[in-house]
């Protein structure tokens, strides 16, 4: 876990002005090749109580809503500022199923929402565990300066079949 670098004048000014949500002030950022490919595990009985088959979802969709830090916040200050930190293209899987292909670092930090495939959800229900995995494009080149996309915020949502908004959830 890393924290926004307040020794960067622009980041500090945005924090001071209240323009950066509190949940974006720390992020998961692997800085070594051996930790570049990382996972998060979620117990299905806690995540979706009472769901033991796809039928129990009644057509509802399971989404991962997350915020990857963009170039605007993924940077250092002080002596490190001249190194110009970069986010590396990163892809995401859920129980072995591709959620999104390699995404490049965005100019501005923003929220994205990705639907999980039926196969990923079925596997998670059967195994009892939802496993989210992130993989950078060039794992062997991950350093303190060149990192997989930092994850500032992550939500797992159950979107009712009748809803059109990715922001609405039953969880």
Coordinates of N, CA, C and O in Angstrom, one line a residue, residues 39-121:
X39 N -3.1 -10.8 -6.5 CA -4.5 -11.3 -6.4 C -5.2 -10.8 -5.2 O -4.5 -10.5 -4.2
X40 N -6.5 -10.8 -5.2 CA -7.3 -10.6 -4.1 C -8.4 -11.7 -4.0 O -8.9 -12.0 -5.1
X41 N -8.6 -12.2 -2.9 CA -9.5 -13.3 -2.7 C -10.7 -12.9 -1.9 O -10.5 -12.2 -0.8
X42 N -11.9 -13.2 -2.3 CA -13.2 -12.9 -1.6 C -14.0 -14.1 -1.4 O -14.3 -14.8 -2.4
X43 N -14.4 -14.4 -0.2 CA -15.3 -15.5 0.1 C -16.7 -15.3 -0.4 O -17.3 -14.2 -0.1
X44 N -17.2 -16.2 -1.3 CA -18.5 -16.0 -1.9 C -19.6 -16.0 -0.8 O -20.6 -15.2 -1.0
X45 N -19.5 -16.8 0.2 CA -20.6 -16.8 1.2 C -20.7 -15.5 1.9 O -21.8 -15.1 2.4
X46 N -19.7 -14.7 2.0 CA -19.7 -13.3 2.6 C -20.1 -12.3 1.6 O -20.8 -11.3 1.9
X47 N -19.6 -12.5 0.3 CA -19.9 -11.6 -0.7 C -21.3 -11.6 -1.2 O -22.0 -10.6 -1.4
X48 N -21.8 -12.8 -1.4 CA -23.2 -13.0 -1.9 C -23.9 -14.1 -1.0 O -24.1 -15.2 -1.4
X49 N -24.3 -13.7 0.2 CA -24.9 -14.7 1.1 C -26.2 -15.3 0.4 O -27.0 -14.6 -0.2
X50 N -26.3 -16.6 0.5 CA -27.5 -17.3 0.0 C -27.4 -17.6 -1.5 O -28.3 -18.3 -2.0
X51 N -26.4 -17.2 -2.2 CA -26.2 -17.6 -3.6 C -25.4 -18.8 -3.7 O -24.2 -18.8 -3.4
X52 N -26.1 -19.9 -4.1 CA -25.4 -21.2 -4.3 C -25.4 -21.7 -5.7 O -24.7 -22.7 -6.1
X53 N -26.1 -20.9 -6.6 CA -26.1 -21.2 -8.0 C -26.4 -20.0 -8.8 O -26.8 -19.0 -8.2
X54 N -26.1 -20.0 -10.1 CA -26.4 -18.8 -11.0 C -27.9 -18.5 -10.9 O -28.2 -17.3 -11.0
X55 N -28.8 -19.5 -10.7 CA -30.2 -19.2 -10.7 C -30.6 -18.3 -9.5 O -31.5 -17.5 -9.6
X56 N -29.8 -18.3 -8.4 CA -30.0 -17.5 -7.3 C -29.8 -16.0 -7.5 O -30.3 -15.2 -6.8
X57 N -29.1 -15.7 -8.6 CA -28.8 -14.3 -9.0 C -30.0 -13.7 -9.7 O -30.0 -12.4 -9.9
X58 N -30.9 -14.5 -10.2 CA -32.1 -14.0 -10.9 C -31.8 -13.0 -12.0 O -32.5 -12.0 -12.2
X59 N -30.7 -13.3 -12.8 CA -30.3 -12.5 -13.9 C -29.5 -11.3 -13.5 O -29.1 -10.5 -14.4
X60 N -29.3 -11.1 -12.2 CA -28.5 -9.9 -11.8 C -27.0 -10.1 -12.3 O -26.6 -11.2 -12.5
X61 N -26.4 -9.0 -12.5 CA -25.0 -8.9 -13.0 C -24.1 -8.6 -11.8 O -24.4 -7.9 -10.9
X62 N -22.9 -9.3 -11.9 CA -21.8 -9.0 -10.9 C -20.8 -8.1 -11.6 O -20.3 -8.5 -12.7
X63 N -20.5 -7.0 -11.0 CA -19.5 -6.1 -11.6 C -18.4 -5.7 -10.6 O -18.6 -5.8 -9.4
X64 N -17.3 -5.4 -11.2 CA -16.2 -4.9 -10.4 C -16.0 -3.4 -10.8 O -15.8 -3.1 -12.0
X65 N -16.2 -2.5 -9.8 CA -16.1 -1.1 -10.1 C -14.8 -0.7 -9.4 O -14.6 -0.9 -8.2
X66 N -13.9 -0.2 -10.2 CA -12.6 0.2 -9.6 C -12.0 1.5 -10.1 O -12.5 2.0 -11.2
X67 N -11.1 2.1 -9.4 CA -10.5 3.3 -9.8 C -9.0 3.0 -9.8 O -8.4 2.6 -8.8
X68 N -8.5 3.1 -11.1 CA -7.0 3.1 -11.3 C -6.5 4.5 -11.2 O -7.1 5.4 -11.8
X69 N -5.4 4.7 -10.5 CA -4.8 6.1 -10.5 C -4.3 6.4 -11.9 O -3.7 5.6 -12.5
X70 N -4.6 7.6 -12.3 CA -4.1 8.1 -13.6 C -2.8 8.9 -13.4 O -2.3 9.0 -12.3
X71 N -2.3 9.5 -14.5 CA -1.1 10.3 -14.5 C -1.2 11.5 -13.6 O -0.2 11.9 -13.1
X72 N -2.4 12.0 -13.4 CA -2.6 13.1 -12.6 C -2.2 12.9 -11.1 O -1.8 13.8 -10.4
X73 N -2.4 11.7 -10.6 CA -2.1 11.4 -9.2 C -1.0 10.3 -9.0 O -0.5 10.2 -7.9
X74 N -0.7 9.6 -10.0 CA 0.4 8.6 -9.9 C 1.7 9.2 -10.2 O 2.4 8.9 -11.2
X75 N 2.2 10.0 -9.2 CA 3.5 10.7 -9.4 C 4.1 11.0 -8.0 O 3.4 11.0 -7.0
X76 N 5.3 11.3 -8.1 CA 6.1 11.6 -6.9 C 6.4 13.0 -6.8 O 6.4 13.8 -7.8
X77 N 6.9 13.4 -5.6 CA 7.4 14.8 -5.4 C 8.8 14.8 -4.9 O 9.4 13.7 -4.8
X78 N 9.3 15.9 -4.5 CA 10.6 16.0 -3.9 C 11.7 15.4 -4.8 O 11.7 15.6 -6.0
X79 N 12.7 14.7 -4.2 CA 13.8 14.2 -5.0 C 13.4 13.1 -6.0 O 14.1 12.9 -7.0
X80 N 12.2 12.5 -5.8 CA 11.7 11.5 -6.8 C 11.0 12.0 -8.0 O 10.8 11.3 -8.9
X81 N 10.6 13.3 -7.9 CA 9.7 13.8 -9.0 C 10.4 13.7 -10.4 O 9.7 13.5 -11.3
X82 N 11.7 13.9 -10.4 CA 12.4 13.9 -11.7 C 12.3 12.5 -12.4 O 12.6 12.4 -13.6
X83 N 12.0 11.5 -11.6 CA 12.0 10.1 -12.2 C 10.7 9.9 -13.0 O 10.7 8.9 -13.8
X84 N 9.7 10.7 -12.9 CA 8.5 10.6 -13.7 C 7.9 9.2 -13.7 O 8.0 8.5 -14.6
X85 N 7.2 8.9 -12.6 CA 6.6 7.6 -12.4 C 5.6 7.3 -13.5 O 4.8 8.2 -13.9
X86 N 5.5 6.1 -14.0 CA 4.6 5.7 -15.0 C 3.8 4.4 -14.6 O 4.3 3.5 -14.0
X87 N 2.5 4.4 -15.0 CA 1.7 3.2 -14.9 C 1.9 2.3 -16.1 O 1.9 2.8 -17.2
X88 N 2.1 1.0 -15.8 CA 2.2 0.1 -16.9 C 0.9 -0.5 -17.3 O 0.0 -0.7 -16.4
X89 N 0.7 -0.8 -18.6 CA -0.5 -1.5 -19.0 C -0.7 -2.7 -18.2 O 0.2 -3.5 -17.9
X90 N -2.0 -2.9 -17.7 CA -2.3 -4.0 -16.8 C -3.7 -4.6 -17.3 O -4.6 -3.9 -17.7
X91 N -3.8 -5.9 -17.1 CA -5.0 -6.6 -17.4 C -5.5 -7.2 -16.2 O -4.8 -7.5 -15.2
X92 N -6.8 -7.6 -16.2 CA -7.5 -8.1 -15.0 C -8.2 -9.4 -15.3 O -8.9 -9.5 -16.4
X93 N -8.2 -10.4 -14.4 CA -8.9 -11.6 -14.5 C -9.8 -11.8 -13.3 O -9.5 -11.4 -12.2
X94 N -10.9 -12.6 -13.5 CA -11.7 -13.1 -12.3 C -11.8 -14.6 -12.5 O -12.3 -15.1 -13.5
X95 N -11.3 -15.3 -11.5 CA -11.3 -16.8 -11.6 C -10.8 -17.3 -12.9 O -11.4 -18.2 -13.5
X96 N -9.7 -16.7 -13.4 CA -9.1 -17.2 -14.7 C -9.8 -16.6 -15.9 O -9.3 -16.9 -17.0
X97 N -10.9 -15.9 -15.8 CA -11.5 -15.3 -17.0 C -11.1 -13.9 -17.1 O -11.1 -13.1 -16.2
X98 N -10.8 -13.5 -18.4 CA -10.4 -12.1 -18.6 C -11.6 -11.1 -18.3 O -12.7 -11.3 -18.8
X99 N -11.3 -10.1 -17.5 CA -12.3 -9.1 -17.2 C -12.0 -7.9 -18.1 O -13.0 -7.3 -18.7
X100 N -10.8 -7.5 -18.2 CA -10.4 -6.5 -19.2 C -9.0 -6.7 -19.7 O -8.2 -7.2 -19.0
X101 N -8.8 -6.5 -21.0 CA -7.5 -6.6 -21.6 C -6.6 -5.5 -21.1 O -7.0 -4.7 -20.3
X102 N -5.4 -5.5 -21.6 CA -4.4 -4.5 -21.1 C -4.9 -3.0 -21.2 O -5.3 -2.6 -22.3
X103 N -5.0 -2.3 -20.1 CA -5.4 -0.9 -20.1 C -4.1 -0.1 -19.9 O -3.3 -0.4 -19.0
X104 N -4.0 0.9 -20.7 CA -2.9 1.9 -20.5 C -3.3 2.9 -19.4 O -4.4 3.0 -19.1
X105 N -2.3 3.5 -18.8 CA -2.5 4.5 -17.8 C -3.3 5.7 -18.4 O -2.9 6.2 -19.5
X106 N -4.3 6.1 -17.7 CA -5.2 7.2 -18.2 C -4.6 8.5 -17.8 O -3.8 8.6 -16.8
X107 N -4.9 9.6 -18.4 CA -4.4 10.9 -18.1 C -5.0 11.4 -16.7 O -4.3 11.9 -15.9
X108 N -6.2 11.0 -16.5 CA -6.9 11.5 -15.3 C -7.5 10.3 -14.5 O -8.0 9.4 -15.1
X109 N -7.4 10.3 -13.2 CA -7.9 9.2 -12.4 C -9.4 9.2 -12.5 O -10.0 10.2 -12.4
X110 N -10.0 8.0 -12.8 CA -11.4 7.9 -12.9 C -11.9 6.5 -12.6 O -11.1 5.6 -12.6
X111 N -13.2 6.4 -12.3 CA -13.8 5.2 -12.0 C -14.2 4.4 -13.3 O -14.6 5.0 -14.3
X112 N -14.0 3.1 -13.2 CA -14.5 2.2 -14.3 C -15.3 1.1 -13.8 O -15.1 0.7 -12.6
X113 N -16.1 0.5 -14.6 CA -17.0 -0.6 -14.1 C -16.9 -1.7 -15.1 O -17.0 -1.5 -16.3
X114 N -16.6 -3.0 -14.7 CA -16.4 -4.1 -15.6 C -17.3 -5.2 -15.1 O -17.3 -5.6 -13.9
X115 N -18.1 -5.8 -16.0 CA -18.9 -6.9 -15.7 C -18.1 -8.2 -15.7 O -17.2 -8.4 -16.5
X116 N -18.4 -9.1 -14.7 CA -17.8 -10.4 -14.7 C -18.6 -11.4 -15.6 O -19.8 -11.3 -15.6
X117 N -17.8 -12.2 -16.2 CA -18.5 -13.2 -17.1 C -19.2 -14.3 -16.3 O -18.9 -14.5 -15.2
X118 N -20.2 -14.9 -17.0 CA -20.9 -16.0 -16.4 C -20.0 -17.1 -15.9 O -20.1 -17.6 -14.8
X119 N -19.0 -17.4 -16.7 CA -18.0 -18.5 -16.4 C -17.2 -18.1 -15.1 O -17.0 -19.0 -14.3
X120 N -16.9 -16.9 -15.0 CA -16.1 -16.5 -13.8 C -17.0 -16.6 -12.5 O -16.5 -17.0 -11.5
X121 N -18.2 -16.2 -12.7 CA -19.2 -16.2 -11.5 C -19.5 -17.7 -11.1 O -19.5 -18.0 -10.0

